[in-house]
PDB file of C-alpha atoms in Angstrom:
ATOM      1  CA  MET X   1       0.000   0.000   0.000  1.00  0.00           C
ATOM      2  CA  ARG X   2       1.262   3.473  -0.848  1.00  0.00           C
ATOM      3  CA  LYS X   3       2.262   5.708   2.047  1.00  0.00           C
ATOM      4  CA  THR X   4       0.811   9.189   1.948  1.00  0.00           C
ATOM      5  CA  GLY X   5       3.831  11.376   2.552  1.00  0.00           C
ATOM      6  CA  PHE X   6       7.297  12.061   3.847  1.00  0.00           C
ATOM      7  CA  LEU X   7       6.263  12.280   7.519  1.00  0.00           C
ATOM      8  CA  ILE X   8       4.535   8.899   7.375  1.00  0.00           C
ATOM      9  CA  LEU X   9       7.681   7.441   5.852  1.00  0.00           C
ATOM     10  CA  LEU X  10       9.724   8.770   8.757  1.00  0.00           C
ATOM     11  CA  LEU X  11       7.266   7.310  11.280  1.00  0.00           C
ATOM     12  CA  ALA X  12       7.499   3.941   9.549  1.00  0.00           C
ATOM     13  CA  TRP X  13      11.271   4.020   9.748  1.00  0.00           C
ATOM     14  CA  ALA X  14      11.144   5.036  13.412  1.00  0.00           C
ATOM     15  CA  ALA X  15       9.186   1.865  14.147  1.00  0.00           C
ATOM     16  CA  VAL X  16      12.026  -0.388  13.005  1.00  0.00           C
ATOM     17  CA  SER X  17      15.449  -0.955  14.503  1.00  0.00           C
ATOM     18  CA  SER X  18      17.589   2.160  14.739  1.00  0.00           C
ATOM     19  CA  ALA X  19      20.630  -0.099  14.431  1.00  0.00           C
ATOM     20  CA  GLN X  20      20.063  -0.797  10.747  1.00  0.00           C
ATOM     21  CA  MET X  21      22.220   0.811   8.072  1.00  0.00           C
ATOM     22  CA  ARG X  22      20.549   2.739   5.238  1.00  0.00           C
ATOM     23  CA  LEU X  23      21.905   3.577   1.799  1.00  0.00           C
ATOM     24  CA  LEU X  24      20.466   5.727  -0.993  1.00  0.00           C
ATOM     25  CA  VAL X  25      20.256   4.144  -4.459  1.00  0.00           C
ATOM     26  CA  VAL X  26      20.192   6.609  -7.378  1.00  0.00           C
ATOM     27  CA  ASN X  27      20.875   6.582 -11.116  1.00  0.00           C
ATOM     28  CA  ASP X  28      20.162   8.298 -14.441  1.00  0.00           C
ATOM     29  CA  LEU X  29      20.602  11.718 -12.885  1.00  0.00           C
ATOM     30  CA  GLY X  30      22.499  14.120 -15.106  1.00  0.00           C
ATOM     31  CA  ARG X  31      20.153  16.647 -16.677  1.00  0.00           C
ATOM     32  CA  ASN X  32      21.881  19.865 -15.564  1.00  0.00           C
ATOM     33  CA  GLY X  33      19.216  20.312 -12.912  1.00  0.00           C
ATOM     34  CA  TYR X  34      16.254  20.216 -15.317  1.00  0.00           C
ATOM     35  CA  TYR X  35      13.055  18.164 -15.145  1.00  0.00           C
ATOM     36  CA  GLU X  36      12.754  16.742 -11.614  1.00  0.00           C
ATOM     37  CA  GLN X  37      16.462  16.566 -10.851  1.00  0.00           C
ATOM     38  CA  LYS X  38      16.684  19.574  -8.495  1.00  0.00           C
ATOM     39  CA  PRO X  39      13.617  18.817  -6.316  1.00  0.00           C
ATOM     40  CA  ILE X  40      14.524  15.124  -6.116  1.00  0.00           C
ATOM     41  CA  ALA X  41      18.063  16.052  -5.090  1.00  0.00           C
ATOM     42  CA  GLU X  42      16.649  18.256  -2.329  1.00  0.00           C
ATOM     43  CA  LEU X  43      14.375  15.427  -1.160  1.00  0.00           C
ATOM     44  CA  MET X  44      17.340  13.051  -1.131  1.00  0.00           C
ATOM     45  CA  GLY X  45      19.179  15.464   1.134  1.00  0.00           C
ATOM     46  CA  LYS X  46      16.247  15.771   3.546  1.00  0.00           C
ATOM     47  CA  MET X  47      15.833  12.019   3.760  1.00  0.00           C
ATOM     48  CA  ALA X  48      19.572  11.493   4.161  1.00  0.00           C
ATOM     49  CA  GLY X  49      19.457  13.683   7.255  1.00  0.00           C
ATOM     50  CA  GLU X  50      16.272  12.300   8.772  1.00  0.00           C
ATOM     51  CA  LEU X  51      17.108   8.644   8.116  1.00  0.00           C
ATOM     52  CA  ASP X  52      20.843   8.825   8.860  1.00  0.00           C
ATOM     53  CA  ILE X  53      21.869   7.636   5.390  1.00  0.00           C
ATOM     54  CA  GLU X  54      25.451   6.340   5.369  1.00  0.00           C
ATOM     55  CA  ALA X  55      26.293   6.382   1.640  1.00  0.00           C
ATOM     56  CA  VAL X  56      24.934   6.693  -1.898  1.00  0.00           C
ATOM     57  CA  LEU X  57      25.055   3.916  -4.500  1.00  0.00           C
ATOM     58  CA  ALA X  58      25.130   5.692  -7.894  1.00  0.00           C
ATOM     59  CA  LEU X  59      24.207   3.195 -10.604  1.00  0.00           C
ATOM     60  CA  GLY X  60      25.364   4.988 -13.732  1.00  0.00           C
ATOM     61  CA  ASP X  61      24.363   7.716 -16.181  1.00  0.00           C
ATOM     62  CA  ILE X  62      25.256  10.474 -13.765  1.00  0.00           C
ATOM     63  CA  HIS X  63      26.145  12.407 -16.939  1.00  0.00           C
ATOM     64  CA  HIS X  64      23.742  12.612 -19.848  1.00  0.00           C
ATOM     65  CA  PHE X  65      24.272  12.610 -22.736  1.00  0.00           C
ATOM     66  CA  MET X  66      27.893  12.332 -23.847  1.00  0.00           C
ATOM     67  CA  GLY X  67      29.639  11.584 -20.567  1.00  0.00           C
ATOM     68  CA  VAL X  68      32.491  13.854 -19.508  1.00  0.00           C
ATOM     69  CA  GLU X  69      35.705  14.831 -21.278  1.00  0.00           C
ATOM     70  CA  SER X  70      37.916  15.163 -18.204  1.00  0.00           C
ATOM     71  CA  VAL X  71      37.868  15.673 -14.436  1.00  0.00           C
ATOM     72  CA  ASN X  72      37.623  19.404 -15.203  1.00  0.00           C
ATOM     73  CA  ASP X  73      34.561  19.115 -17.434  1.00  0.00           C
ATOM     74  CA  PRO X  74      31.930  21.723 -16.357  1.00  0.00           C
ATOM     75  CA  LEU X  75      29.356  18.917 -16.260  1.00  0.00           C
ATOM     76  CA  TRP X  76      30.815  17.818 -12.927  1.00  0.00           C
ATOM     77  CA  MET X  77      29.474  21.066 -11.522  1.00  0.00           C
ATOM     78  CA  THR X  78      26.154  21.357 -13.388  1.00  0.00           C
ATOM     79  CA  ASN X  79      25.204  17.651 -13.231  1.00  0.00           C
ATOM     80  CA  TYR X  80      26.579  16.760  -9.824  1.00  0.00           C
ATOM     81  CA  GLU X  81      28.315  19.156  -7.422  1.00  0.00           C
ATOM     82  CA  LEU X  82      25.844  22.063  -7.598  1.00  0.00           C
ATOM     83  CA  ILE X  83      22.795  19.774  -7.669  1.00  0.00           C
ATOM     84  CA  TYR X  84      23.690  17.346  -4.863  1.00  0.00           C
ATOM     85  CA  SER X  85      24.999  20.112  -2.613  1.00  0.00           C
ATOM     86  CA  HIS X  86      22.783  19.394   0.398  1.00  0.00           C
ATOM     87  CA  PRO X  87      24.966  19.023   3.525  1.00  0.00           C
ATOM     88  CA  GLU X  88      23.533  15.559   4.227  1.00  0.00           C
ATOM     89  CA  LEU X  89      24.660  14.349   0.783  1.00  0.00           C
ATOM     90  CA  GLN X  90      28.318  15.080   1.558  1.00  0.00           C
ATOM     91  CA  ILE X  91      28.726  11.380   2.299  1.00  0.00           C
ATOM     92  CA  PRO X  92      30.513   8.652   0.303  1.00  0.00           C
ATOM     93  CA  TRP X  93      29.140   8.076  -3.201  1.00  0.00           C
ATOM     94  CA  TYR X  94      29.972   4.703  -4.758  1.00  0.00           C
ATOM     95  CA  PRO X  95      29.432   4.961  -8.534  1.00  0.00           C
ATOM     96  CA  ILE X  96      29.490   2.692 -11.555  1.00  0.00           C
ATOM     97  CA  LEU X  97      29.559   3.573 -15.243  1.00  0.00           C
ATOM     98  CA  GLY X  98      26.417   3.751 -17.352  1.00  0.00           C
ATOM     99  CA  ASN X  99      26.195   3.611 -21.118  1.00  0.00           C
ATOM    100  CA  HIS X 100      26.200   7.422 -21.330  1.00  0.00           C
ATOM    101  CA  GLU X 101      29.498   7.621 -19.445  1.00  0.00           C
ATOM    102  CA  TYR X 102      30.899   5.300 -22.102  1.00  0.00           C
ATOM    103  CA  ARG X 103      30.175   7.946 -24.730  1.00  0.00           C
ATOM    104  CA  GLY X 104      32.823  10.126 -23.104  1.00  0.00           C
ATOM    105  CA  ASN X 105      36.061   9.653 -21.169  1.00  0.00           C
ATOM    106  CA  THR X 106      35.361   6.786 -18.786  1.00  0.00           C
ATOM    107  CA  GLN X 107      38.771   7.031 -17.138  1.00  0.00           C
ATOM    108  CA  ALA X 108      37.915  10.588 -16.070  1.00  0.00           C
ATOM    109  CA  VAL X 109      34.946   9.215 -14.121  1.00  0.00           C
ATOM    110  CA  LEU X 110      37.304   6.990 -12.133  1.00  0.00           C
ATOM    111  CA  ASP X 111      39.917   9.750 -11.797  1.00  0.00           C
ATOM    112  CA  TYR X 112      37.345  12.106 -10.267  1.00  0.00           C
ATOM    113  CA  SER X 113      37.851  10.111  -7.066  1.00  0.00           C
ATOM    114  CA  ALA X 114      41.109  12.066  -6.660  1.00  0.00           C
ATOM    115  CA  VAL X 115      39.219  15.372  -7.022  1.00  0.00           C
ATOM    116  CA  SER X 116      36.122  14.802  -4.879  1.00  0.00           C
ATOM    117  CA  ARG X 117      36.319  13.457  -1.329  1.00  0.00           C
ATOM    118  CA  ARG X 118      32.869  11.892  -1.618  1.00  0.00           C
ATOM    119  CA  TRP X 119      33.274  10.289  -5.087  1.00  0.00           C
ATOM    120  CA  GLN X 120      34.740   6.866  -4.297  1.00  0.00           C
ATOM    121  CA  MET X 121      35.202   4.743  -7.399  1.00  0.00           C
ATOM    122  CA  PRO X 122      38.270   2.487  -7.056  1.00  0.00           C
ATOM    123  CA  ALA X 123      37.727   0.574 -10.315  1.00  0.00           C
ATOM    124  CA  ARG X 124      35.246  -0.094 -13.113  1.00  0.00           C
ATOM    125  CA  PHE X 125      33.937  -3.029 -11.089  1.00  0.00           C
ATOM    126  CA  TYR X 126      34.512  -3.539  -7.392  1.00  0.00           C
ATOM    127  CA  SER X 127      33.018  -4.781  -4.144  1.00  0.00           C
ATOM    128  CA  LYS X 128      32.183  -2.975  -0.900  1.00  0.00           C
ATOM    129  CA  VAL X 129      31.154  -4.431   2.469  1.00  0.00           C
ATOM    130  CA  PHE X 130      28.893  -2.404   4.762  1.00  0.00           C
ATOM    131  CA  GLU X 131      28.603  -3.392   8.437  1.00  0.00           C
ATOM    132  CA  GLU X 132      26.357  -2.239  11.266  1.00  0.00           C
ATOM    133  CA  ASP X 133      25.717  -3.722  14.723  1.00  0.00           C
ATOM    134  CA  GLY X 134      26.907  -7.212  13.776  1.00  0.00           C
ATOM    135  CA  ALA X 135      25.055  -7.256  10.430  1.00  0.00           C
ATOM    136  CA  SER X 136      26.849  -7.208   7.083  1.00  0.00           C
ATOM    137  CA  LEU X 137      25.996  -6.478   3.452  1.00  0.00           C
ATOM    138  CA  ARG X 138      28.246  -7.021   0.447  1.00  0.00           C
ATOM    139  CA  VAL X 139      27.468  -4.853  -2.568  1.00  0.00           C
ATOM    140  CA  VAL X 140      29.059  -6.073  -5.799  1.00  0.00           C
ATOM    141  CA  PHE X 141      29.320  -3.244  -8.337  1.00  0.00           C
ATOM    142  CA  ILE X 142      29.525  -4.436 -11.954  1.00  0.00           C
ATOM    143  CA  ASP X 143      30.209  -2.588 -15.201  1.00  0.00           C
ATOM    144  CA  THR X 144      27.436  -3.774 -17.488  1.00  0.00           C
ATOM    145  CA  THR X 145      28.051  -1.859 -20.738  1.00  0.00           C
ATOM    146  CA  PRO X 146      31.043  -4.045 -21.777  1.00  0.00           C
ATOM    147  CA  LEU X 147      28.938  -7.156 -21.095  1.00  0.00           C
ATOM    148  CA  ILE X 148      26.505  -6.209 -23.903  1.00  0.00           C
ATOM    149  CA  GLU X 149      27.572  -6.996 -27.436  1.00  0.00           C
ATOM    150  CA  LYS X 150      25.863  -4.101 -29.217  1.00  0.00           C
ATOM    151  CA  TYR X 151      28.121  -1.570 -27.494  1.00  0.00           C
ATOM    152  CA  HIS X 152      31.232  -3.402 -28.686  1.00  0.00           C
ATOM    153  CA  LYS X 153      29.969  -3.122 -32.252  1.00  0.00           C
ATOM    154  CA  ASP X 154      29.453   0.655 -32.021  1.00  0.00           C
ATOM    155  CA  SER X 155      33.023   1.918 -31.750  1.00  0.00           C
ATOM    156  CA  VAL X 156      32.026   5.410 -32.888  1.00  0.00           C
ATOM    157  CA  ASP X 157      29.602   6.222 -30.060  1.00  0.00           C
ATOM    158  CA  TYR X 158      31.212   3.931 -27.450  1.00  0.00           C
ATOM    159  CA  PRO X 159      34.930   4.032 -28.247  1.00  0.00           C
ATOM    160  CA  SER X 160      36.279   2.658 -24.955  1.00  0.00           C
ATOM    161  CA  VAL X 161      34.035  -0.411 -24.672  1.00  0.00           C
ATOM    162  CA  ALA X 162      36.192  -2.555 -26.936  1.00  0.00           C
ATOM    163  CA  GLY X 163      39.134  -2.328 -24.548  1.00  0.00           C
ATOM    164  CA  GLN X 164      37.204  -3.927 -21.673  1.00  0.00           C
ATOM    165  CA  ASP X 165      37.438  -7.669 -20.997  1.00  0.00           C
ATOM    166  CA  GLY X 166      33.948  -8.877 -20.123  1.00  0.00           C
ATOM    167  CA  ASN X 167      35.076 -12.424 -19.396  1.00  0.00           C
ATOM    168  CA  LEU X 168      37.623 -11.176 -16.873  1.00  0.00           C
ATOM    169  CA  GLN X 169      34.906  -9.189 -15.123  1.00  0.00           C
ATOM    170  CA  LEU X 170      32.514 -12.139 -15.026  1.00  0.00           C
ATOM    171  CA  ALA X 171      35.209 -14.374 -13.537  1.00  0.00           C
ATOM    172  CA  TRP X 172      35.839 -11.724 -10.877  1.00  0.00           C
ATOM    173  CA  MET X 173      32.093 -11.422 -10.181  1.00  0.00           C
ATOM    174  CA  GLU X 174      31.758 -15.176  -9.760  1.00  0.00           C
ATOM    175  CA  SER X 175      34.695 -15.206  -7.354  1.00  0.00           C
ATOM    176  CA  GLU X 176      33.182 -12.373  -5.291  1.00  0.00           C
ATOM    177  CA  LEU X 177      29.838 -14.118  -4.949  1.00  0.00           C
ATOM    178  CA  ARG X 178      31.378 -17.519  -4.284  1.00  0.00           C
ATOM    179  CA  GLU X 179      33.547 -16.172  -1.472  1.00  0.00           C
ATOM    180  CA  ALA X 180      30.944 -13.830   0.051  1.00  0.00           C
ATOM    181  CA  LYS X 181      30.294 -14.582   3.723  1.00  0.00           C
ATOM    182  CA  GLU X 182      28.121 -11.587   4.575  1.00  0.00           C
ATOM    183  CA  ASP X 183      24.524 -11.791   5.793  1.00  0.00           C
ATOM    184  CA  TRP X 184      23.267 -10.257   2.555  1.00  0.00           C
ATOM    185  CA  VAL X 185      24.614  -9.942  -0.999  1.00  0.00           C
ATOM    186  CA  VAL X 186      23.345  -7.362  -3.480  1.00  0.00           C
ATOM    187  CA  VAL X 187      24.685  -6.951  -7.021  1.00  0.00           C
ATOM    188  CA  VAL X 188      24.253  -3.578  -8.719  1.00  0.00           C
ATOM    189  CA  GLY X 189      24.725  -2.664 -12.376  1.00  0.00           C
ATOM    190  CA  HIS X 190      23.401  -0.144 -14.840  1.00  0.00           C
ATOM    191  CA  HIS X 191      21.533  -2.420 -17.269  1.00  0.00           C
ATOM    192  CA  PRO X 192      18.633  -4.726 -16.327  1.00  0.00           C
ATOM    193  CA  VAL X 193      18.598  -8.490 -16.503  1.00  0.00           C
ATOM    194  CA  TYR X 194      14.782  -8.523 -16.594  1.00  0.00           C
ATOM    195  CA  ALA X 195      12.572  -5.521 -17.374  1.00  0.00           C
ATOM    196  CA  PHE X 196       9.842  -4.124 -19.567  1.00  0.00           C
ATOM    197  CA  THR X 197      11.496  -1.669 -21.927  1.00  0.00           C
ATOM    198  CA  PRO X 198      11.371  -0.514 -25.545  1.00  0.00           C
ATOM    199  CA  LYS X 199      15.163  -0.713 -25.622  1.00  0.00           C
ATOM    200  CA  SER X 200      16.939  -3.409 -27.600  1.00  0.00           C
ATOM    201  CA  GLU X 201      16.059  -6.947 -26.522  1.00  0.00           C
ATOM    202  CA  SER X 202      19.722  -7.858 -27.017  1.00  0.00           C
ATOM    203  CA  GLU X 203      20.644  -5.851 -23.908  1.00  0.00           C
ATOM    204  CA  ARG X 204      18.571  -8.112 -21.695  1.00  0.00           C
ATOM    205  CA  SER X 205      19.387 -11.326 -23.529  1.00  0.00           C
ATOM    206  CA  ASP X 206      23.118 -10.653 -23.131  1.00  0.00           C
ATOM    207  CA  MET X 207      22.647  -9.911 -19.419  1.00  0.00           C
ATOM    208  CA  GLN X 208      20.530 -13.042 -18.999  1.00  0.00           C
ATOM    209  CA  LYS X 209      23.171 -15.113 -20.742  1.00  0.00           C
ATOM    210  CA  ARG X 210      26.197 -13.710 -18.918  1.00  0.00           C
ATOM    211  CA  VAL X 211      25.107 -12.329 -15.545  1.00  0.00           C
ATOM    212  CA  GLU X 212      21.925 -14.165 -14.562  1.00  0.00           C
ATOM    213  CA  PRO X 213      23.547 -17.638 -14.292  1.00  0.00           C
ATOM    214  CA  ILE X 214      26.058 -16.290 -11.746  1.00  0.00           C
ATOM    215  CA  LEU X 215      23.325 -14.569  -9.739  1.00  0.00           C
ATOM    216  CA  ARG X 216      21.316 -17.800  -9.740  1.00  0.00           C
ATOM    217  CA  ARG X 217      24.272 -20.041  -8.881  1.00  0.00           C
ATOM    218  CA  TYR X 218      25.181 -18.069  -5.774  1.00  0.00           C
ATOM    219  CA  ARG X 219      21.676 -16.913  -4.865  1.00  0.00           C
ATOM    220  CA  ALA X 220      22.322 -13.188  -4.726  1.00  0.00           C
ATOM    221  CA  ASP X 221      19.543 -11.542  -2.729  1.00  0.00           C
ATOM    222  CA  MET X 222      18.909  -8.630  -5.088  1.00  0.00           C
ATOM    223  CA  TYR X 223      20.064  -7.312  -8.438  1.00  0.00           C
ATOM    224  CA  ILE X 224      19.417  -3.550  -8.652  1.00  0.00           C
ATOM    225  CA  CYS X 225      19.905  -1.494 -11.815  1.00  0.00           C
ATOM    226  CA  GLY X 226      18.808   1.665 -13.616  1.00  0.00           C
ATOM    227  CA  HIS X 227      18.774   2.525 -17.337  1.00  0.00           C
ATOM    228  CA  ILE X 228      15.011   2.238 -17.943  1.00  0.00           C
ATOM    229  CA  HIS X 229      13.926   5.421 -16.072  1.00  0.00           C
ATOM    230  CA  ASN X 230      11.024   3.858 -14.137  1.00  0.00           C
ATOM    231  CA  PHE X 231      10.451   1.491 -11.218  1.00  0.00           C
ATOM    232  CA  GLN X 232      10.087  -2.255 -11.751  1.00  0.00           C
ATOM    233  CA  HIS X 233      10.250  -5.247  -9.403  1.00  0.00           C
ATOM    234  CA  ILE X 234      10.455  -8.608 -11.129  1.00  0.00           C
ATOM    235  CA  ARG X 235      10.924 -12.116  -9.769  1.00  0.00           C
ATOM    236  CA  PRO X 236      10.879 -14.637 -12.627  1.00  0.00           C
ATOM    237  CA  GLN X 237       9.392 -18.046 -11.923  1.00  0.00           C
ATOM    238  CA  GLY X 238      11.857 -20.161  -9.965  1.00  0.00           C
ATOM    239  CA  ALA X 239      14.238 -17.263  -9.284  1.00  0.00           C
ATOM    240  CA  GLN X 240      15.853 -16.812  -5.872  1.00  0.00           C
ATOM    241  CA  THR X 241      16.903 -13.233  -6.673  1.00  0.00           C
ATOM    242  CA  ASP X 242      14.726 -10.110  -6.687  1.00  0.00           C
ATOM    243  CA  TYR X 243      15.355  -8.011  -9.806  1.00  0.00           C
ATOM    244  CA  ILE X 244      14.677  -4.304  -9.272  1.00  0.00           C
ATOM    245  CA  VAL X 245      14.872  -1.437 -11.744  1.00  0.00           C
ATOM    246  CA  ASN X 246      15.424   1.800  -9.826  1.00  0.00           C
ATOM    247  CA  SER X 247      13.834   4.841 -11.452  1.00  0.00           C
ATOM    248  CA  THR X 248      15.564   7.998 -12.603  1.00  0.00           C
ATOM    249  CA  GLY X 249      16.405  10.936 -10.382  1.00  0.00           C
ATOM    250  CA  SER X 250      15.492  13.344 -13.180  1.00  0.00           C
ATOM    251  CA  LEU X 251      13.394  12.509 -16.282  1.00  0.00           C
ATOM    252  CA  ALA X 252      11.157   9.428 -16.042  1.00  0.00           C
ATOM    253  CA  ARG X 253       9.641   7.301 -18.803  1.00  0.00           C
ATOM    254  CA  SER X 254       6.062   7.061 -17.639  1.00  0.00           C
ATOM    255  CA  HIS X 255       5.007   4.204 -19.935  1.00  0.00           C
ATOM    256  CA  VAL X 256       5.779   0.897 -18.260  1.00  0.00           C
ATOM    257  CA  GLU X 257       3.932  -2.418 -18.398  1.00  0.00           C
ATOM    258  CA  LYS X 258       4.080  -5.669 -16.502  1.00  0.00           C
ATOM    259  CA  THR X 259       6.051  -8.532 -17.958  1.00  0.00           C
ATOM    260  CA  GLU X 260       6.515 -12.133 -16.841  1.00  0.00           C
ATOM    261  CA  GLY X 261       7.227 -12.227 -13.116  1.00  0.00           C
ATOM    262  CA  THR X 262       6.441  -8.552 -12.512  1.00  0.00           C
ATOM    263  CA  LEU X 263       5.389  -7.739  -8.949  1.00  0.00           C
ATOM    264  CA  PHE X 264       5.308  -3.941  -9.246  1.00  0.00           C
ATOM    265  CA  VAL X 265       5.762  -1.156 -11.803  1.00  0.00           C
ATOM    266  CA  SER X 266       5.544   2.626 -11.672  1.00  0.00           C
ATOM    267  CA  GLY X 267       6.356   5.294 -14.247  1.00  0.00           C
ATOM    268  CA  GLU X 268       7.304   7.829 -11.572  1.00  0.00           C
ATOM    269  CA  ALA X 269      10.732   9.344 -11.027  1.00  0.00           C
ATOM    270  CA  GLY X 270      12.526   8.872  -7.722  1.00  0.00           C
ATOM    271  CA  PHE X 271      15.132   6.775  -5.932  1.00  0.00           C
ATOM    272  CA  SER X 272      15.365   3.904  -3.450  1.00  0.00           C
ATOM    273  CA  ILE X 273      16.524   3.320   0.120  1.00  0.00           C
ATOM    274  CA  LEU X 274      18.399   0.081   0.801  1.00  0.00           C
ATOM    275  CA  SER X 275      18.553  -0.984   4.452  1.00  0.00           C
ATOM    276  CA  PHE X 276      19.555  -4.060   6.383  1.00  0.00           C
ATOM    277  CA  THR X 277      19.820  -5.707   9.765  1.00  0.00           C
ATOM    278  CA  LYS X 278      21.049  -9.220  10.445  1.00  0.00           C
ATOM    279  CA  ASP X 279      17.531 -10.550   9.924  1.00  0.00           C
ATOM    280  CA  GLU X 280      16.127  -8.316   7.181  1.00  0.00           C
ATOM    281  CA  LEU X 281      17.129  -6.771   3.856  1.00  0.00           C
ATOM    282  CA  ARG X 282      14.769  -4.147   2.492  1.00  0.00           C
ATOM    283  CA  LEU X 283      14.535  -1.844  -0.506  1.00  0.00           C
ATOM    284  CA  ASP X 284      11.982   0.986  -0.385  1.00  0.00           C
ATOM    285  CA  LEU X 285      11.058   2.610  -3.697  1.00  0.00           C
ATOM    286  CA  VAL X 286      10.422   6.325  -3.135  1.00  0.00           C
ATOM    287  CA  ASN X 287       8.783   8.717  -5.602  1.00  0.00           C
ATOM    288  CA  ALA X 288       9.452  12.438  -6.064  1.00  0.00           C
ATOM    289  CA  LYS X 289       6.882  13.283  -3.360  1.00  0.00           C
ATOM    290  CA  GLY X 290       8.749  11.263  -0.759  1.00  0.00           C
ATOM    291  CA  GLU X 291       6.157   8.474  -0.748  1.00  0.00           C
ATOM    292  CA  THR X 292       7.152   4.842  -0.400  1.00  0.00           C
ATOM    293  CA  ILE X 293       5.316   3.287  -3.317  1.00  0.00           C
ATOM    294  CA  HIS X 294       6.664  -0.268  -3.004  1.00  0.00           C
ATOM    295  CA  SER X 295       8.961  -2.266  -0.719  1.00  0.00           C
ATOM    296  CA  VAL X 296      11.061  -5.321  -1.514  1.00  0.00           C
ATOM    297  CA  ARG X 297      11.701  -7.283   1.672  1.00  0.00           C
ATOM    298  CA  ARG X 298      13.785 -10.375   2.355  1.00  0.00           C
ATOM    299  CA  VAL X 299      13.902 -12.032   5.766  1.00  0.00           C
ATOM    300  CA  LYS X 300      16.271 -14.607   7.190  1.00  0.00           C
ATOM    301  CA  ASN X 301      14.584 -17.960   7.821  1.00  0.00           C
ATOM    302  CA  GLY X 302      11.576 -16.583   6.010  1.00  0.00           C
ATOM    303  CA  GLY X 303      12.694 -16.742   2.413  1.00  0.00           C
ATOM    304  CA  LEU X 304      11.596 -14.127  -0.084  1.00  0.00           C
TER     305      LEU X 304
END
């Protein structure tokens, strides 16, 4: 059931353990402040303060449309620094590359970690463990654009994709999931494995061929992505993983339909809040009004 406002959301959070850690999940942001980017950024800041958010997971396309040229590109100011300037958003941001970053200088996106204290991107794909009060969450950040064949074929628009070794990344991902000992494991990428979208079917078929078998083999709890600019929660028949498309923090695509295994869809813009304790992993989908419009919840000893 949809909550009716920001205050009700805060009351709901107050009713659960204060010991849990909370992370913001955002993606598809960079519109130079236009559309809903500025008000959503302000809402993110308010929630970060009220809910004691520890970090931001930034799942690609921070820069529309052609990526950035360097660490000094003005887009760092107009897409990011001046928009997400709220004091409560001066926390660690853990980014990955989206397809739009691959239209520019992808190395500059990594190198910005040496410019900004909050931009923490150690590699194109990496893993980060979050811990709170004896509970642990491993987030595995993957770089999905090089895992999709169509980008390799378009060397004009995506010149740096061809230099990336997808098989090396997949071997690393499998190793990370195989060795994970944390209470919860979440994999994040830019492109969906399952989703309703007018985009090329080959994107999803490549992800289903290359990424989904690893998620299934090691029973990752959630796979969270962006790219589609709306909210979707899908659990295909027989799957042990929840597949979530996180909506855009700027310009949404309002047309979205249910597909096989769909549990929820919404064409609204917004972001998500990922939280965990030792016994529960939860993802709350939040629209631009600050309303929780859907929750994905996994409980220990209780299954999905």
